[in-house]
Amino acid sequence: MKTYQLVGIGNAVVDVISQCDDSFLEHMGIEKGIMQLIERDRGEVLYAAMQERVQTPGGSVANTIAGAGALGLEAAFIGRVHDDALGRFYAQAMTDDGVDFVNPPVAGGELPTSRSMIFVSGDGERSMNTYLGISSELSSSDVPDTVAGKAQLMFLEGYLFDKDKGKTAFMEAARDCREGGGKCGIAISDPFCVERHRADFLSLIENDLDFVIGNEAEIKSLFETDDLEEALAKTAAICSLVVCTRSGDGVTVVQGDTRVSVPVERVVPVDATGAGDQFAAGFLFGMAKGLDIETCAKIGNACAAEVISHIGPRPKAVMSQVLRREGLL
């Protein structure tokens, strides 16, 4: 069985992206700048209203794994898709991106392949409307222990906590990974996700994980505080590596008694979709290569800066060349 430098487990979602203005969002009742879970009927209405759609394989952790694979890591993604047109598109697209898609599309799957309608407004904010479909049915049976147990790094997606079988799959995968000598971490995913599952999140972080990656709002939501310093201290007390992205204010990384803050150059994004995902790709790439946490954060920032310069959640530039130009490789 192949040994992977990075394995991700998350929602396998086809992203359908369209540009719009704020009046369109208001007219369609779409809340700007957040991810909303929607039902199948609502998804069909929004899809029909989209202009000049761009279709791409997505899902937060899947985007991260694809970005890390593009940087040269041996990477795999574990997700659940239906054996329908979108599911086959998704599986093939991940393979084309150089990532092993571990699970074949499910023949006769119980729900359609997941999809997210993403509306990008003029200021680069993305408003995501996600129909989870079959991806949210992921369970332990979808996670081969031969893959989890041989991963150097494993990255989990917080969104899958919404079902008990997803939580169970995470705990079992994390333990298989660590028993095999790997390190396991989580993308917190969304403050609302934390609010729904705070106790389980904290238990998993404290008992089964080695690192946490989240933005400022997500880290603060773990301990229900508006004080970022308090949230960082409490998270660092239960997890050996905490990575907090703060948009234009840079990145703070806490590892034991070491703390680094890495600034970013403020720019107006063309499309903020995937910024956090590609930051994680760069950071995890650095971790897999054994680099120090400051360099990992700088690589993450470079990956995020590239992806917000164009429409779509995955890099278009050859990031290994970008990193060499910036002296990071």
Short mmCIF file of C-alpha atoms in Angstrom, two decimals:
data_model
loop_
_atom_site.label_atom_id
_atom_site.label_comp_id
_atom_site.label_asym_id
_atom_site.label_seq_id
_atom_site.Cartn_x
_atom_site.Cartn_y
_atom_site.Cartn_z
CA MET A 1 0.00 0.00 0.00
CA LYS A 2 1.26 3.45 -0.95
CA THR A 3 2.54 5.78 1.74
CA TYR A 4 1.29 9.37 1.41
CA GLN A 5 2.87 12.55 2.68
CA LEU A 6 -0.59 14.11 3.07
CA VAL A 7 -4.09 12.62 3.22
CA GLY A 8 -7.24 14.74 3.49
CA ILE A 9 -10.73 13.70 4.52
CA GLY A 10 -13.58 16.04 3.68
CA ASN A 11 -16.61 16.95 1.63
CA ALA A 12 -16.26 16.20 -2.07
CA VAL A 13 -18.14 19.17 -3.52
CA VAL A 14 -18.32 20.41 -7.10
CA ASP A 15 -17.96 24.20 -6.95
CA VAL A 16 -20.02 26.17 -9.44
CA ILE A 17 -18.78 29.76 -9.49
CA SER A 18 -20.40 32.88 -10.92
CA GLN A 19 -19.82 36.62 -10.57
CA CYS A 20 -22.62 38.92 -9.40
CA ASP A 21 -23.33 42.25 -7.74
CA ASP A 22 -24.76 42.98 -4.30
CA SER A 23 -28.23 43.68 -5.66
CA PHE A 24 -28.37 40.15 -7.07
CA LEU A 25 -27.48 38.73 -3.66
CA GLU A 26 -30.21 40.79 -2.03
CA HIS A 27 -32.77 39.82 -4.65
CA MET A 28 -32.01 36.11 -4.24
CA GLY A 29 -31.93 36.27 -0.44
CA ILE A 30 -28.26 35.27 -0.26
CA GLU A 31 -26.32 36.38 2.81
CA LYS A 32 -23.04 37.88 1.66
CA GLY A 33 -19.70 36.43 2.61
CA ILE A 34 -20.72 33.24 4.39
CA MET A 35 -21.43 29.62 3.63
CA GLN A 36 -25.07 28.56 3.88
CA LEU A 37 -26.28 24.98 3.73
CA ILE A 38 -29.24 24.64 1.40
CA GLU A 39 -31.69 21.96 0.32
CA ARG A 40 -31.77 20.37 -3.10
CA ASP A 41 -34.66 22.49 -4.43
CA ARG A 42 -32.98 25.76 -3.41
CA GLY A 43 -29.79 24.57 -5.10
CA GLU A 44 -31.61 24.05 -8.39
CA VAL A 45 -33.07 27.58 -8.25
CA LEU A 46 -29.69 29.18 -7.57
CA TYR A 47 -27.94 27.09 -10.21
CA ALA A 48 -30.46 28.21 -12.82
CA ALA A 49 -29.85 31.87 -11.89
CA MET A 50 -26.06 31.69 -12.38
CA GLN A 51 -24.42 33.41 -15.33
CA GLU A 52 -21.22 32.19 -17.04
CA ARG A 53 -20.68 29.35 -14.61
CA VAL A 54 -17.21 27.97 -13.89
CA GLN A 55 -17.27 24.37 -12.66
CA THR A 56 -14.41 22.94 -10.61
CA PRO A 57 -13.84 20.22 -8.01
CA GLY A 58 -14.02 21.76 -4.56
CA GLY A 59 -14.57 21.23 -0.89
CA SER A 60 -12.35 22.99 1.62
CA VAL A 61 -9.92 20.19 2.47
CA ALA A 62 -10.04 18.83 -1.09
CA ASN A 63 -8.82 22.24 -2.30
CA THR A 64 -6.02 22.08 0.26
CA ILE A 65 -4.98 18.59 -0.81
CA ALA A 66 -5.02 19.58 -4.49
CA GLY A 67 -2.86 22.62 -3.73
CA ALA A 68 -0.37 20.53 -1.77
CA GLY A 69 -0.32 17.94 -4.53
CA ALA A 70 0.42 20.67 -7.07
CA LEU A 71 3.42 21.63 -4.92
CA GLY A 72 4.73 18.10 -5.28
CA LEU A 73 3.52 16.18 -2.24
CA GLU A 74 2.35 12.60 -2.58
CA ALA A 75 -1.25 13.32 -1.66
CA ALA A 76 -4.59 11.53 -1.42
CA PHE A 77 -8.15 12.64 -0.76
CA ILE A 78 -10.93 10.62 0.88
CA GLY A 79 -14.46 11.78 0.03
CA ARG A 80 -17.80 10.40 -1.09
CA VAL A 81 -19.36 11.10 -4.52
CA HIS A 82 -22.24 9.50 -6.40
CA ASP A 83 -21.61 7.65 -9.65
CA ASP A 84 -23.37 10.41 -11.58
CA ALA A 85 -22.04 12.97 -14.06
CA LEU A 86 -20.81 15.39 -11.37
CA GLY A 87 -19.32 12.56 -9.30
CA ARG A 88 -17.36 11.16 -12.22
CA PHE A 89 -16.23 14.69 -13.13
CA TYR A 90 -15.04 15.21 -9.57
CA ALA A 91 -13.08 11.96 -9.29
CA GLN A 92 -11.37 12.47 -12.65
CA ALA A 93 -10.55 16.11 -11.94
CA MET A 94 -8.86 15.22 -8.64
CA THR A 95 -6.83 12.54 -10.43
CA ASP A 96 -5.92 15.04 -13.15
CA ASP A 97 -4.66 17.36 -10.40
CA GLY A 98 -2.22 14.67 -9.28
CA VAL A 99 -4.18 13.60 -6.19
CA ASP A 100 -5.20 10.00 -5.58
CA PHE A 101 -8.99 9.91 -5.13
CA VAL A 102 -9.18 6.94 -2.79
CA ASN A 103 -12.91 6.16 -3.02
CA PRO A 104 -14.49 5.32 -6.39
CA PRO A 105 -17.86 6.97 -7.11
CA VAL A 106 -20.67 5.13 -5.32
CA ALA A 107 -22.88 3.22 -7.75
CA GLY A 108 -26.52 3.64 -6.79
CA GLY A 109 -25.57 6.22 -4.18
CA GLU A 110 -28.26 7.37 -1.81
CA LEU A 111 -27.98 11.07 -2.76
CA PRO A 112 -26.60 13.11 -5.68
CA THR A 113 -23.03 14.39 -5.72
CA SER A 114 -22.62 17.49 -3.57
CA ARG A 115 -22.37 20.92 -5.13
CA SER A 116 -21.84 24.52 -3.96
CA MET A 117 -23.11 27.56 -5.82
CA ILE A 118 -20.57 30.33 -5.17
CA PHE A 119 -21.41 33.93 -6.01
CA VAL A 120 -18.40 36.25 -6.19
CA SER A 121 -19.19 39.95 -5.74
CA GLY A 122 -17.17 42.91 -6.98
CA ASP A 123 -15.08 43.19 -3.82
CA GLY A 124 -13.98 39.55 -4.06
CA GLU A 125 -16.24 38.30 -1.27
CA ARG A 126 -17.72 34.88 -1.93
CA SER A 127 -21.16 33.81 -0.84
CA MET A 128 -21.44 30.03 -0.80
CA ASN A 129 -24.67 28.07 -0.98
CA THR A 130 -23.92 24.41 -0.47
CA TYR A 131 -26.06 21.34 -1.02
CA LEU A 132 -24.14 18.62 0.81
CA GLY A 133 -25.73 15.63 -0.89
CA ILE A 134 -23.84 12.36 -0.66
CA SER A 135 -20.58 13.77 0.70
CA SER A 136 -22.09 14.28 4.15
CA GLU A 137 -22.78 10.53 4.35
CA LEU A 138 -19.08 9.73 4.68
CA SER A 139 -18.42 7.10 7.36
CA SER A 140 -15.66 4.87 8.68
CA SER A 141 -16.27 2.42 5.83
CA ASP A 142 -15.05 5.12 3.41
CA VAL A 143 -11.71 5.51 5.21
CA PRO A 144 -9.28 2.65 4.56
CA ASP A 145 -7.09 2.13 7.61
CA THR A 146 -4.28 1.17 5.23
CA VAL A 147 -4.35 4.76 3.94
CA ALA A 148 -4.89 6.55 7.25
CA GLY A 149 -2.32 4.42 9.04
CA LYS A 150 0.40 5.22 6.51
CA ALA A 151 -0.14 8.99 6.22
CA GLN A 152 2.70 11.30 7.25
CA LEU A 153 0.13 14.08 7.74
CA MET A 154 -3.65 13.86 7.85
CA PHE A 155 -5.99 16.85 7.51
CA LEU A 156 -9.66 16.69 8.51
CA GLU A 157 -12.55 18.98 7.55
CA GLY A 158 -14.70 20.33 10.37
CA TYR A 159 -17.83 20.46 8.23
CA LEU A 160 -18.10 16.67 8.37
CA PHE A 161 -18.83 16.89 12.09
CA ASP A 162 -22.49 17.49 11.33
CA LYS A 163 -23.22 13.75 11.38
CA ASP A 164 -22.20 11.24 14.03
CA LYS A 165 -20.74 8.83 11.51
CA GLY A 166 -18.48 11.61 10.24
CA LYS A 167 -17.24 12.27 13.77
CA THR A 168 -16.58 8.57 14.28
CA ALA A 169 -14.70 8.33 10.99
CA PHE A 170 -12.52 11.27 12.06
CA MET A 171 -11.65 9.82 15.44
CA GLU A 172 -10.78 6.43 13.98
CA ALA A 173 -8.73 7.95 11.15
CA ALA A 174 -6.85 10.26 13.52
CA ARG A 175 -5.95 7.36 15.80
CA ASP A 176 -4.86 5.18 12.87
CA CYS A 177 -2.68 8.02 11.59
CA ARG A 178 -1.02 8.69 14.93
CA GLU A 179 -0.52 4.99 15.68
CA GLY A 180 1.29 4.77 12.34
CA GLY A 181 3.63 7.59 13.37
CA GLY A 182 1.86 10.41 11.50
CA LYS A 183 0.43 13.71 12.66
CA CYS A 184 -3.22 14.65 12.36
CA GLY A 185 -4.95 18.03 12.35
CA ILE A 186 -8.18 19.77 11.47
CA ALA A 187 -9.49 22.72 9.51
CA ILE A 188 -12.02 24.26 11.89
CA SER A 189 -14.05 25.24 8.78
CA ASP A 190 -16.61 27.70 10.16
CA PRO A 191 -17.58 29.41 13.46
CA PHE A 192 -21.13 28.10 13.09
CA CYS A 193 -19.77 24.58 12.74
CA VAL A 194 -17.95 25.05 16.06
CA GLU A 195 -21.13 26.34 17.72
CA ARG A 196 -22.97 23.18 16.69
CA HIS A 197 -20.27 20.82 17.93
CA ARG A 198 -18.06 22.71 20.39
CA ALA A 199 -17.65 19.93 22.97
CA ASP A 200 -16.80 17.33 20.32
CA PHE A 201 -14.40 19.69 18.58
CA LEU A 202 -12.53 20.44 21.78
CA SER A 203 -12.40 16.78 22.77
CA LEU A 204 -11.01 15.77 19.38
CA ILE A 205 -8.43 18.57 19.41
CA GLU A 206 -7.23 17.75 22.92
CA ASN A 207 -7.17 13.97 22.67
CA ASP A 208 -6.60 13.02 19.04
CA LEU A 209 -5.00 15.88 17.11
CA ASP A 210 -1.55 17.42 16.70
CA PHE A 211 -2.44 20.70 14.98
CA VAL A 212 -5.32 23.08 14.31
CA ILE A 213 -5.70 25.56 11.44
CA GLY A 214 -8.41 28.22 11.53
CA ASN A 215 -9.10 31.90 11.03
CA GLU A 216 -9.52 34.44 13.81
CA ALA A 217 -13.29 34.02 14.11
CA GLU A 218 -13.01 30.23 14.17
CA ILE A 219 -10.30 30.16 16.84
CA LYS A 220 -12.25 32.57 19.04
CA SER A 221 -15.40 30.51 18.64
CA LEU A 222 -13.73 27.46 20.19
CA PHE A 223 -13.84 29.10 23.61
CA GLU A 224 -16.69 31.57 23.07
CA THR A 225 -14.55 34.67 23.50
CA ASP A 226 -14.00 37.89 21.56
CA ASP A 227 -10.41 38.04 22.85
CA LEU A 228 -8.09 36.42 20.31
CA GLU A 229 -5.19 36.25 22.75
CA GLU A 230 -7.31 34.35 25.23
CA ALA A 231 -8.52 32.00 22.52
CA LEU A 232 -5.00 31.33 21.25
CA ALA A 233 -3.70 30.64 24.75
CA LYS A 234 -6.53 28.23 25.55
CA THR A 235 -6.20 26.41 22.23
CA ALA A 236 -2.43 26.16 22.57
CA ALA A 237 -2.94 24.65 26.03
CA ILE A 238 -4.69 21.63 24.50
CA CYS A 239 -2.93 21.38 21.12
CA SER A 240 0.77 21.47 20.32
CA LEU A 241 0.46 23.55 17.12
CA VAL A 242 -2.12 26.29 16.51
CA VAL A 243 -2.24 28.24 13.24
CA CYS A 244 -4.47 31.32 13.08
CA THR A 245 -4.97 33.28 9.86
CA ARG A 246 -6.08 36.88 10.29
CA SER A 247 -6.83 37.99 6.73
CA GLY A 248 -4.93 41.21 5.97
CA ASP A 249 -3.37 41.19 9.44
CA GLY A 250 -1.21 38.16 8.72
CA VAL A 251 -0.79 34.81 10.43
CA THR A 252 -0.03 33.86 14.03
CA VAL A 253 1.46 30.44 14.79
CA VAL A 254 1.87 29.06 18.31
CA GLN A 255 3.92 25.91 18.84
CA GLY A 256 4.63 25.17 22.48
CA ASP A 257 6.51 28.16 23.87
CA THR A 258 7.29 29.49 20.39
CA ARG A 259 5.12 32.11 18.75
CA VAL A 260 5.63 33.73 15.36
CA SER A 261 3.61 36.35 13.52
CA VAL A 262 4.02 36.61 9.76
CA PRO A 263 2.63 39.69 7.98
CA VAL A 264 0.95 39.72 4.56
CA GLU A 265 0.79 42.32 1.85
CA ARG A 266 -2.73 43.74 1.75
CA VAL A 267 -4.39 43.45 -1.67
CA VAL A 268 -7.94 43.65 -2.99
CA PRO A 269 -8.85 40.07 -3.92
CA VAL A 270 -10.34 39.19 -7.27
CA ASP A 271 -11.95 36.18 -5.58
CA ALA A 272 -11.36 35.21 -1.95
CA THR A 273 -12.62 31.67 -2.58
CA GLY A 274 -10.03 29.17 -1.41
CA ALA A 275 -7.69 31.63 0.33
CA GLY A 276 -7.72 29.73 3.62
CA ASP A 277 -7.62 26.39 1.82
CA GLN A 278 -4.51 27.30 -0.16
CA PHE A 279 -2.85 28.84 2.89
CA ALA A 280 -3.30 25.43 4.55
CA ALA A 281 -1.87 23.71 1.45
CA GLY A 282 1.29 25.77 1.67
CA PHE A 283 1.61 25.41 5.42
CA LEU A 284 1.14 21.63 5.30
CA PHE A 285 3.60 21.37 2.42
CA GLY A 286 6.17 23.08 4.63
CA MET A 287 5.35 20.76 7.53
CA ALA A 288 5.74 17.68 5.31
CA LYS A 289 9.14 18.97 4.22
CA GLY A 290 10.24 19.54 7.83
CA LEU A 291 10.51 23.33 7.53
CA ASP A 292 10.26 25.72 10.49
CA ILE A 293 6.85 27.19 11.32
CA GLU A 294 7.72 30.70 10.11
CA THR A 295 8.71 29.40 6.68
CA CYS A 296 5.58 27.22 6.61
CA ALA A 297 3.46 30.33 7.25
CA LYS A 298 5.27 32.30 4.53
CA ILE A 299 4.65 29.51 2.02
CA GLY A 300 1.01 29.46 3.08
CA ASN A 301 0.73 33.21 2.56
CA ALA A 302 2.26 32.94 -0.90
CA CYS A 303 -0.25 30.24 -1.88
CA ALA A 304 -3.16 32.30 -0.55
CA ALA A 305 -1.96 35.42 -2.38
CA GLU A 306 -1.87 33.53 -5.67
CA VAL A 307 -5.35 32.05 -5.39
CA ILE A 308 -7.08 35.35 -4.55
CA SER A 309 -5.60 36.92 -7.68
CA HIS A 310 -8.03 35.06 -9.97
CA ILE A 311 -11.43 33.37 -10.06
CA GLY A 312 -11.45 29.85 -8.61
CA PRO A 313 -10.31 28.07 -5.44
CA ARG A 314 -7.16 26.38 -6.74
CA PRO A 315 -3.82 27.79 -7.94
CA LYS A 316 -3.28 28.58 -11.61
CA ALA A 317 0.41 29.48 -11.33
CA VAL A 318 3.10 26.85 -10.90
CA MET A 319 3.53 27.47 -7.19
CA SER A 320 6.88 25.70 -6.91
CA GLN A 321 8.29 28.31 -9.31
CA VAL A 322 6.64 31.14 -7.34
CA LEU A 323 8.13 29.86 -4.08
CA ARG A 324 11.61 29.59 -5.61
CA ARG A 325 11.40 33.19 -6.85
CA GLU A 326 10.49 34.26 -3.32
CA GLY A 327 13.35 32.27 -1.80
CA LEU A 328 11.04 29.88 0.06
CA LEU A 329 12.23 26.71 -1.68
#
